Each structure stands twice: as C-alpha cells, then as structure tokens.
GROMACS .gro file of C-alpha atoms in nm:
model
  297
    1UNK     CA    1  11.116  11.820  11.950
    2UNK     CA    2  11.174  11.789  11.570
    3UNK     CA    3  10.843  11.722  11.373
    4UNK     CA    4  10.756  11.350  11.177
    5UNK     CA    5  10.921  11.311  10.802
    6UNK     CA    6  10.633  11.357  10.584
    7UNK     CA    7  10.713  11.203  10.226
    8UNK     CA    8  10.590  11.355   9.915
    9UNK     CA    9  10.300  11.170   9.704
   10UNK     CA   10  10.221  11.271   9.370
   11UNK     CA   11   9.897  11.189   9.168
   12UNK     CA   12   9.919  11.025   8.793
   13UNK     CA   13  10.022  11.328   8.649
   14UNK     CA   14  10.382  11.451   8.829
   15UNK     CA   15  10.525  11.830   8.805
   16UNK     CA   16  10.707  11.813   8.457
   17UNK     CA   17  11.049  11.694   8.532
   18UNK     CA   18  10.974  11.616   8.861
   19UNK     CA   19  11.090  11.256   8.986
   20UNK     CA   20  10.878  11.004   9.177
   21UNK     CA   21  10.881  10.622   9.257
   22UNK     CA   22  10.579  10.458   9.162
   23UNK     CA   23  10.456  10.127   9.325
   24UNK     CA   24  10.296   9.893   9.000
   25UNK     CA   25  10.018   9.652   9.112
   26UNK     CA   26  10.084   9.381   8.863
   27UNK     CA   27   9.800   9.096   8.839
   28UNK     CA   28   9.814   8.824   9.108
   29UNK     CA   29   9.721   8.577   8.822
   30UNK     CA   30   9.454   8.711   8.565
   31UNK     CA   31   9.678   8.919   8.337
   32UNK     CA   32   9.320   9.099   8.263
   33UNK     CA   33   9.318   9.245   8.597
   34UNK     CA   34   9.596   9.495   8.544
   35UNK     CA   35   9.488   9.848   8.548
   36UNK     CA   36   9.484  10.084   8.260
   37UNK     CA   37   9.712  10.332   8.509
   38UNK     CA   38   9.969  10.048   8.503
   39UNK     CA   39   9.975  10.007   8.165
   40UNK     CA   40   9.982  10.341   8.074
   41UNK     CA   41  10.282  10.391   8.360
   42UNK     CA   42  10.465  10.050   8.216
   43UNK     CA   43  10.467  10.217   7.865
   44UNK     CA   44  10.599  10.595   8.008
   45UNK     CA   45  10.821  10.541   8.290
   46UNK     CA   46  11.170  10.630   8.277
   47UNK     CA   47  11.279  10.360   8.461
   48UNK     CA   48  11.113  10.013   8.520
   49UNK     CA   49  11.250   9.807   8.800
   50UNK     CA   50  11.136   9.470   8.859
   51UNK     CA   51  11.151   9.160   9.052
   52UNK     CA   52  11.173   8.913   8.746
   53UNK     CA   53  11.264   9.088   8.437
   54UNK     CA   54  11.165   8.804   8.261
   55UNK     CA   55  10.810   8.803   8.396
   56UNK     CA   56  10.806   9.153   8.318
   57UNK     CA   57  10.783   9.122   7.912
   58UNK     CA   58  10.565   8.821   7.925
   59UNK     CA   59  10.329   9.059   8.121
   60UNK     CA   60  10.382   9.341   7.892
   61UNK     CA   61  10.360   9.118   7.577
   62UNK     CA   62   9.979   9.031   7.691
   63UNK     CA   63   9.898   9.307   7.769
   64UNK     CA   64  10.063   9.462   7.431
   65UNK     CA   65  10.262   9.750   7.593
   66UNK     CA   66  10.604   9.829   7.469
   67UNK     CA   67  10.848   9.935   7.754
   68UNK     CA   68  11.021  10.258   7.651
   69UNK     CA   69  11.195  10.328   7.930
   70UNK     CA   70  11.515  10.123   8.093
   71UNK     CA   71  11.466   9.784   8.241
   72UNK     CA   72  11.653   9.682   8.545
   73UNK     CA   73  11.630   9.394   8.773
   74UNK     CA   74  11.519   9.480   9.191
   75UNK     CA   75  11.478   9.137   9.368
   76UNK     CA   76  11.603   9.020   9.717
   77UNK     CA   77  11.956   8.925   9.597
   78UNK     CA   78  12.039   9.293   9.430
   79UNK     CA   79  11.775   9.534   9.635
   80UNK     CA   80  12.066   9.635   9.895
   81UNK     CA   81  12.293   9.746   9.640
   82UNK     CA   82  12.058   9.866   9.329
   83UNK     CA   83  11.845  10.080   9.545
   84UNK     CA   84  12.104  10.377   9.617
   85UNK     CA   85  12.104  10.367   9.219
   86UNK     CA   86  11.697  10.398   9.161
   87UNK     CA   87  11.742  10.658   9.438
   88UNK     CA   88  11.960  10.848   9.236
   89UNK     CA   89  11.730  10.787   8.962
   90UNK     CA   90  11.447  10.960   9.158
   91UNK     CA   91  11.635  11.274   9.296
   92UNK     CA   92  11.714  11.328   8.880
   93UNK     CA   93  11.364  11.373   8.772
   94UNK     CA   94  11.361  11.004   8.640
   95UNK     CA   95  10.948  10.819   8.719
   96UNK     CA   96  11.074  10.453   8.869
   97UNK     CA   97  10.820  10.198   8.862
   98UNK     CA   98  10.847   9.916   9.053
   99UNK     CA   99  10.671   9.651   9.012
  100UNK     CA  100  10.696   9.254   9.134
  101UNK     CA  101  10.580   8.904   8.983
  102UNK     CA  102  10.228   8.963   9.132
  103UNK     CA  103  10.067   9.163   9.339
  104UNK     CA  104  10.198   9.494   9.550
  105UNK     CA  105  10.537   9.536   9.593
  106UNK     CA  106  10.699   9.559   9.939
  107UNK     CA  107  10.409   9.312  10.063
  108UNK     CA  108  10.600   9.056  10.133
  109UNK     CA  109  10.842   9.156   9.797
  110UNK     CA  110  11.093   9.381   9.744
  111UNK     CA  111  11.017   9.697   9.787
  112UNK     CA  112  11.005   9.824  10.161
  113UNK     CA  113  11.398   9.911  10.146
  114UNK     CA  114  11.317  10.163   9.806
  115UNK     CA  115  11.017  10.298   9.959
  116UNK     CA  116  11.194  10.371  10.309
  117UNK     CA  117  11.503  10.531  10.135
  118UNK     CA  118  11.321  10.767   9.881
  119UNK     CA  119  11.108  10.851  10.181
  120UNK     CA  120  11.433  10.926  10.356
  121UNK     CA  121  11.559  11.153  10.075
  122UNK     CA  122  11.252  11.335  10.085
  123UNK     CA  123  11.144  11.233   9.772
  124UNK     CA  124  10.768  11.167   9.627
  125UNK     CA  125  10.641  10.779   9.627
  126UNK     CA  126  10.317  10.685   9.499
  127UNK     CA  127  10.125  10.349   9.402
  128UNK     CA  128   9.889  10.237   9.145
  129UNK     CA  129   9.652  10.017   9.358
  130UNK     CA  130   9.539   9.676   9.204
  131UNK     CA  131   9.507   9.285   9.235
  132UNK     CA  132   9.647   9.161   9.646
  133UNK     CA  133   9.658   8.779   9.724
  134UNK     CA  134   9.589   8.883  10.071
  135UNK     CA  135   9.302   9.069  10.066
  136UNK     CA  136   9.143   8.837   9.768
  137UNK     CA  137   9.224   8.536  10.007
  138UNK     CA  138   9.059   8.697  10.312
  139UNK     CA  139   8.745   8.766  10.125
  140UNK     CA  140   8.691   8.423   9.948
  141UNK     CA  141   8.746   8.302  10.271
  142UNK     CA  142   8.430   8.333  10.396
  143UNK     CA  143   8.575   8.420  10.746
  144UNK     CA  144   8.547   8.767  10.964
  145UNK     CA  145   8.748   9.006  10.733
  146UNK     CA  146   8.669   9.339  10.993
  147UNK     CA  147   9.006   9.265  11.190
  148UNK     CA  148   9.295   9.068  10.985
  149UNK     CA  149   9.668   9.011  11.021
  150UNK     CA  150   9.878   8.918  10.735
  151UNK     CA  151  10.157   8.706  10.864
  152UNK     CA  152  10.379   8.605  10.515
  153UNK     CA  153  10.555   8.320  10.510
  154UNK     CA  154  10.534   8.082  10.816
  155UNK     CA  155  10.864   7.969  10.925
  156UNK     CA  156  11.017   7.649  10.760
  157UNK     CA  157  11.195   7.460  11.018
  158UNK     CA  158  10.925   7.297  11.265
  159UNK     CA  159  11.038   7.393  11.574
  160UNK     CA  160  11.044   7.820  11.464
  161UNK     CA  161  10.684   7.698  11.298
  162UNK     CA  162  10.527   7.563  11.615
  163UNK     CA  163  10.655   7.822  11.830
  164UNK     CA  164  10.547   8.091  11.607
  165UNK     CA  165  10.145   7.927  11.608
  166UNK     CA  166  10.162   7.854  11.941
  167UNK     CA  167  10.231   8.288  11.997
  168UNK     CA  168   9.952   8.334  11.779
  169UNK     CA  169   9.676   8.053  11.930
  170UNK     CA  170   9.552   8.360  12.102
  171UNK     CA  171   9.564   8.573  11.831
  172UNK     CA  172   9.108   8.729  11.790
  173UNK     CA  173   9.209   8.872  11.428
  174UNK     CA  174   9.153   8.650  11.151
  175UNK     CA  175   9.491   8.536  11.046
  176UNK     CA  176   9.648   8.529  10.649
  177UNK     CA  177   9.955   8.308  10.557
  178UNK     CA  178  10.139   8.269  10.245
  179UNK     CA  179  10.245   7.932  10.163
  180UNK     CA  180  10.433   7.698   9.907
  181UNK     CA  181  10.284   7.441   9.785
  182UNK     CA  182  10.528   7.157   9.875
  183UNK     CA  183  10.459   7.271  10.276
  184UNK     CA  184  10.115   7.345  10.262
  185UNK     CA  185  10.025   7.001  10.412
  186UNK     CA  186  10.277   7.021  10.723
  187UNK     CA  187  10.192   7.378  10.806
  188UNK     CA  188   9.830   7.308  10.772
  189UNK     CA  189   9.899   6.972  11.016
  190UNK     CA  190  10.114   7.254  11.228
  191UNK     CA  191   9.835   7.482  11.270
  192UNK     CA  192   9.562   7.201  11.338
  193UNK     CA  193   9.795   7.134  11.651
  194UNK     CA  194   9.919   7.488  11.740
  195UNK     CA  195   9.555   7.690  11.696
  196UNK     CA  196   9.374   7.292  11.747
  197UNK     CA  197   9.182   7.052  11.489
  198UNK     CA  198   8.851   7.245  11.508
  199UNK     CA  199   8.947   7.618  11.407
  200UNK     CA  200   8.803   7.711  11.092
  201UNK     CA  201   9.016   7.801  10.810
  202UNK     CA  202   9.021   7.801  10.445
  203UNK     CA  203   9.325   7.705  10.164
  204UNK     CA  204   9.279   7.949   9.840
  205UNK     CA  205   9.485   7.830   9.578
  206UNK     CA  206   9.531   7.974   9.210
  207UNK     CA  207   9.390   8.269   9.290
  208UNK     CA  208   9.220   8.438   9.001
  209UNK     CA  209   9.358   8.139   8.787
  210UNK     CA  210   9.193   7.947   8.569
  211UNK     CA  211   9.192   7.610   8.821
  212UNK     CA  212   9.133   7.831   9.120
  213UNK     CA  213   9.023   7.679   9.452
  214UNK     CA  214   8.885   7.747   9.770
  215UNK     CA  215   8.834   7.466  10.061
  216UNK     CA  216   8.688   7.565  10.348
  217UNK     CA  217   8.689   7.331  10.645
  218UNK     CA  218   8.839   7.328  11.017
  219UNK     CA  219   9.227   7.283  11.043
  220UNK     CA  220   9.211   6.935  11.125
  221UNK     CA  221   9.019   6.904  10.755
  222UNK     CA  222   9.237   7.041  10.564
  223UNK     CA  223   9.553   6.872  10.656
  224UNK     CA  224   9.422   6.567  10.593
  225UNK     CA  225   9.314   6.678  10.259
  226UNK     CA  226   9.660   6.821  10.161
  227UNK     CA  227   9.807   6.515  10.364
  228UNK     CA  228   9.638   6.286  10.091
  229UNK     CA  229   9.716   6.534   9.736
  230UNK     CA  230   9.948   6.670   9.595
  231UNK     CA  231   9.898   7.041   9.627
  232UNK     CA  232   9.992   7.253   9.344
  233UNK     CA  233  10.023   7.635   9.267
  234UNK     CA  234  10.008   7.922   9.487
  235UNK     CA  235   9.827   7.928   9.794
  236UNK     CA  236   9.714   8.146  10.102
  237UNK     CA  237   9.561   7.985  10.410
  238UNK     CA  238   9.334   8.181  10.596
  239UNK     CA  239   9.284   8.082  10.968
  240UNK     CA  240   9.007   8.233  11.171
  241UNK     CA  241   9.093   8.435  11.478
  242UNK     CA  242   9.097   8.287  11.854
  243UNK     CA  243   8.764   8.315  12.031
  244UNK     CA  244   8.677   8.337  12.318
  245UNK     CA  245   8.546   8.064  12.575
  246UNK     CA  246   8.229   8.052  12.809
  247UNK     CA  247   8.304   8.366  13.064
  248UNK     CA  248   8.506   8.563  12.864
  249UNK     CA  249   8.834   8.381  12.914
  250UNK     CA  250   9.074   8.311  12.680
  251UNK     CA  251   9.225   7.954  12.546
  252UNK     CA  252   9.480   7.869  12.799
  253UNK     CA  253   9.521   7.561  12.678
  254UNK     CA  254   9.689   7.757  12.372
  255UNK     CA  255   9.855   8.032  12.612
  256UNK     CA  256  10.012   7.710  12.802
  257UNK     CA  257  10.155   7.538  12.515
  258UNK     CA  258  10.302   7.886  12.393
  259UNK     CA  259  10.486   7.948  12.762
  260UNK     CA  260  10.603   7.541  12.711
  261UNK     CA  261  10.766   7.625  12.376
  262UNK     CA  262  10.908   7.954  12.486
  263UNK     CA  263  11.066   7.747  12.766
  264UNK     CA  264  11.167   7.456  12.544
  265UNK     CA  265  11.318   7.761  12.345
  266UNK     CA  266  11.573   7.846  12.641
  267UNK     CA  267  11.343   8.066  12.802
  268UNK     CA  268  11.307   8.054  13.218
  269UNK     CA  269  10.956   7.975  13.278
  270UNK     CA  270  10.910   8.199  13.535
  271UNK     CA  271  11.031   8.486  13.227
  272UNK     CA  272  10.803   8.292  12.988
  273UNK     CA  273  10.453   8.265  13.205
  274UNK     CA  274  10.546   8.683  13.316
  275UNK     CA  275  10.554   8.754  12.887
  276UNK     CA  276  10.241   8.579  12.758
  277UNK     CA  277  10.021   8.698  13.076
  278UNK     CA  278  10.078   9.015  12.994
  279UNK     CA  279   9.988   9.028  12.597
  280UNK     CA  280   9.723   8.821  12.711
  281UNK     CA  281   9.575   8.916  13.060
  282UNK     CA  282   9.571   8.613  13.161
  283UNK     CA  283   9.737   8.636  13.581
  284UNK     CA  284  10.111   8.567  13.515
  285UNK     CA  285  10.069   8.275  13.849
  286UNK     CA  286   9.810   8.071  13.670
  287UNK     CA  287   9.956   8.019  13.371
  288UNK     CA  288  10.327   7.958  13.581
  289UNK     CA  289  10.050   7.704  13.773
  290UNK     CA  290   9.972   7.513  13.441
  291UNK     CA  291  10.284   7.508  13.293
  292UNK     CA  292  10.437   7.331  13.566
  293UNK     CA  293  10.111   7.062  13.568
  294UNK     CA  294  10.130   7.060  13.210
  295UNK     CA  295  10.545   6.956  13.254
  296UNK     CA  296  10.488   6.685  13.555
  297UNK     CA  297  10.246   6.527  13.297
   0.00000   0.00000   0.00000
C-alpha cells in the first residue's frame, strides 16, 4: 500500500534559494486589512501572479508597495495553461505569490488547480492568512457558526437553482452563498420556496466597505426587500441550517419536494425516494408514499 503525498509547507522565511508558492490574502474590501506578511511578500516575491493585474497595482499603490518581482496574469480563462509555467517557476527556486481580487485564493478563485499541481510535484505551498467573505459573513450573521457549509455560487438557471435548494432543505449546517447583486432577489425568492418563507437568514453586503450592510430577517423577508431595491455591491447570504421538527423527524415536506425535482429531473422515482432516504434516514417507502400523494395533487 503506497503511503499519502504529503506536500511541503514552508514558514515566512524559505531555505535560501528554495522555491515555494505562496497563497496572498488580499483585503475583501478595506484595503487596511491587508497584512504586513502580504505586503512584505508583494514587495519580495519573485513572481506575482494574479487574478486581475489591474487590481493588483491599485492595491499595491494604497498600500505603497512597489512590486519588484514579475507580474503575470492567473484567472479562470489562462489558469489551465499558465499554471505548468508558475510550476516551473516553483521547481527553479522562484517564491510565486498568488493572490486574487479579494479574499483567499482557490476559495471559490483561481487557485485550487496551482495548489493541486505544486502539491503534485512535491513542491512547498504556503498561505498568508487574512480577510474571507465567508467567514466575515457567517459571523455578522448572527446565526449558529459551530457547523457551516460554504456553497459558492448558486446555480443561475432556475430549474439547476431549485433543485440544488431543494437537496439542501435538509441540510442542519448553517449554509453560506455567494451572490451577484443583479440575482440576489430571485435566489433569495428561490430559497424562501426551496428551504420555506420562515427560515432565518441574513444578506451581508459591502463587506468591510464603507456602505456595508447586514439584514437579518426570515427568507420570505428578505426577498421581498430585494424584490422592492435595487441591490448593489457584493453580497453573501447566509441561511440557517434545517432543524428539526417535534420528535426528532426531519422536514419531509422539504425531502418530498427534493425527490419531486429529482424526478422532474429524469430521475425514476422509485431511484429518487431510494437516494434522499438514505442521506436522510428518512424510510425510502414513506417518502415513495408522499411523492406519489404529493403528484395526484
């Protein structure tokens, strides 16, 4: 049995001539939130990838650090091909630092490809922790933050949207979503009927901005709010987890509409009722039961 790939990590001080990727936390918003490690690391590395190159000196020019290293672009459009080169970069003694337009790269932004194939090569990655939407979200959110699942983007087409909330109506962890501002108000309307009207939930927008905002209110709430604005900036909805009902038993109201879409989806119901029970423990026959009530009605 061959043993798990370990990859190197190195602390802020590498093995002279020794290469390493470096992860950059840039600021999510508040350009006064960057680090002094990644300014110190945007002013020595050899080689600064990032997402927006552009974004990149404006940050630098705040912050007044002068990039003396080479600049290259890493974004979704170039990742597949440019990351053999930082690779390369790496494995010839070069420090890469990575960094995105806000926030920790590879969380949903580029990154997990470079991180996966310098940890294939064998080669030391590292990160300079900072500012994360997520986690700043989940904590202004005033909602239970001990169990959480960050879900990025919901899907934009409604049909992928409402099948995707109606898989997660059972979902106990506290749930974090990524959104653009033009769809906040039909995934918000989405979620108010997927997880229901009365599940509590909050919209932080402009996080760590100077017009930031947090509304907390059930689901039903806060689509009509967003229904009756125009939402702007970035935001993150957080949605609280499923609970339980009276007796322990879980929303099978939710489970039902899940098997429904799943059906509506191509599934067989039979197939459909047999893969929720069993994530969810609810018996595969009563659900089967309910779905075919829930049909005839």
């Amino acid at each position: 049995m061959s043993s798990p790939s370990t990859t190197p990590t190195t602390g802020p001080d590498p093995e002279p001539g020794g290469g390493r990727l470096v992860l950059g936390c840039t600021p999510i918003g508040n350009a006064g939130d960057a680090s002094p490690r990644l300014v110190a690391a945007l002013a020595s590395a050899d080689v600064v990838a990032a997402e927006d190159t552009r974004r990149l000196h404006r940050l630098c020019a705040t912050l007044g650090v002068t990039i003396t290293g080479r600049v290259t672009s890493y974004h979704e459009h170039n990742e597949q091909t440019r990351t053999p080169e930082l690779v390369a970069a790496v494995e010839a003694g070069s420090t890469v630092l990575l960094v995105t337009d806000a926030g920790m790269p590879s969380v949903s932004d580029p990154g997990y490809r470079l991180v996966h194939a310098c940890g294939e090569a064998g080669l030391p990655v590292t990160a300079l922790p900072g500012p994360s939407a997520v986690l700043t979200a989940l904590a202004l959110s005033g909602l239970p933050s001990d169990r959480f699942a960050f879900e990025g983007f919901a899907p934009r087409k409604p049909g992928e949207r409402a099948k995707l909330f109606a898989e997660l109506a059972a979902e106990r962890r506290t749930l974090v979503f990524f959104e653009s501002p033009h769809r906040t108000a039909a995934t918000l309307q989405a979620m108010a009927e997927g997880f229901g009207a009365d599940r509590p939930a909050a919209v932080c927008r402009e996080l760590t901005k100077t017009y930031e905002e947090v509304v907390r209110a059930p689901l039903g709430e806060l689509a009509g709010w967003a229904a009756e604005r125009e939402v702007r900036g970035e935001v993150c909805l957080v949605v609280s987890g499923a609970v339980a009902a009276t007796g322990g038993d879980v929303d099978t109201d939710a489970l039902v509409r899940e098997v429904l879409l799943r059906v509506a989806d191509g599934e067989r119901l039979k197939e459909a009722a047999a893969a929720v029970a069993e994530r969810s423990g609810v018996a595969k026959r009563e659900l089967y039961d309910l779905a075919v009530r829930r049909r005839a009605q």
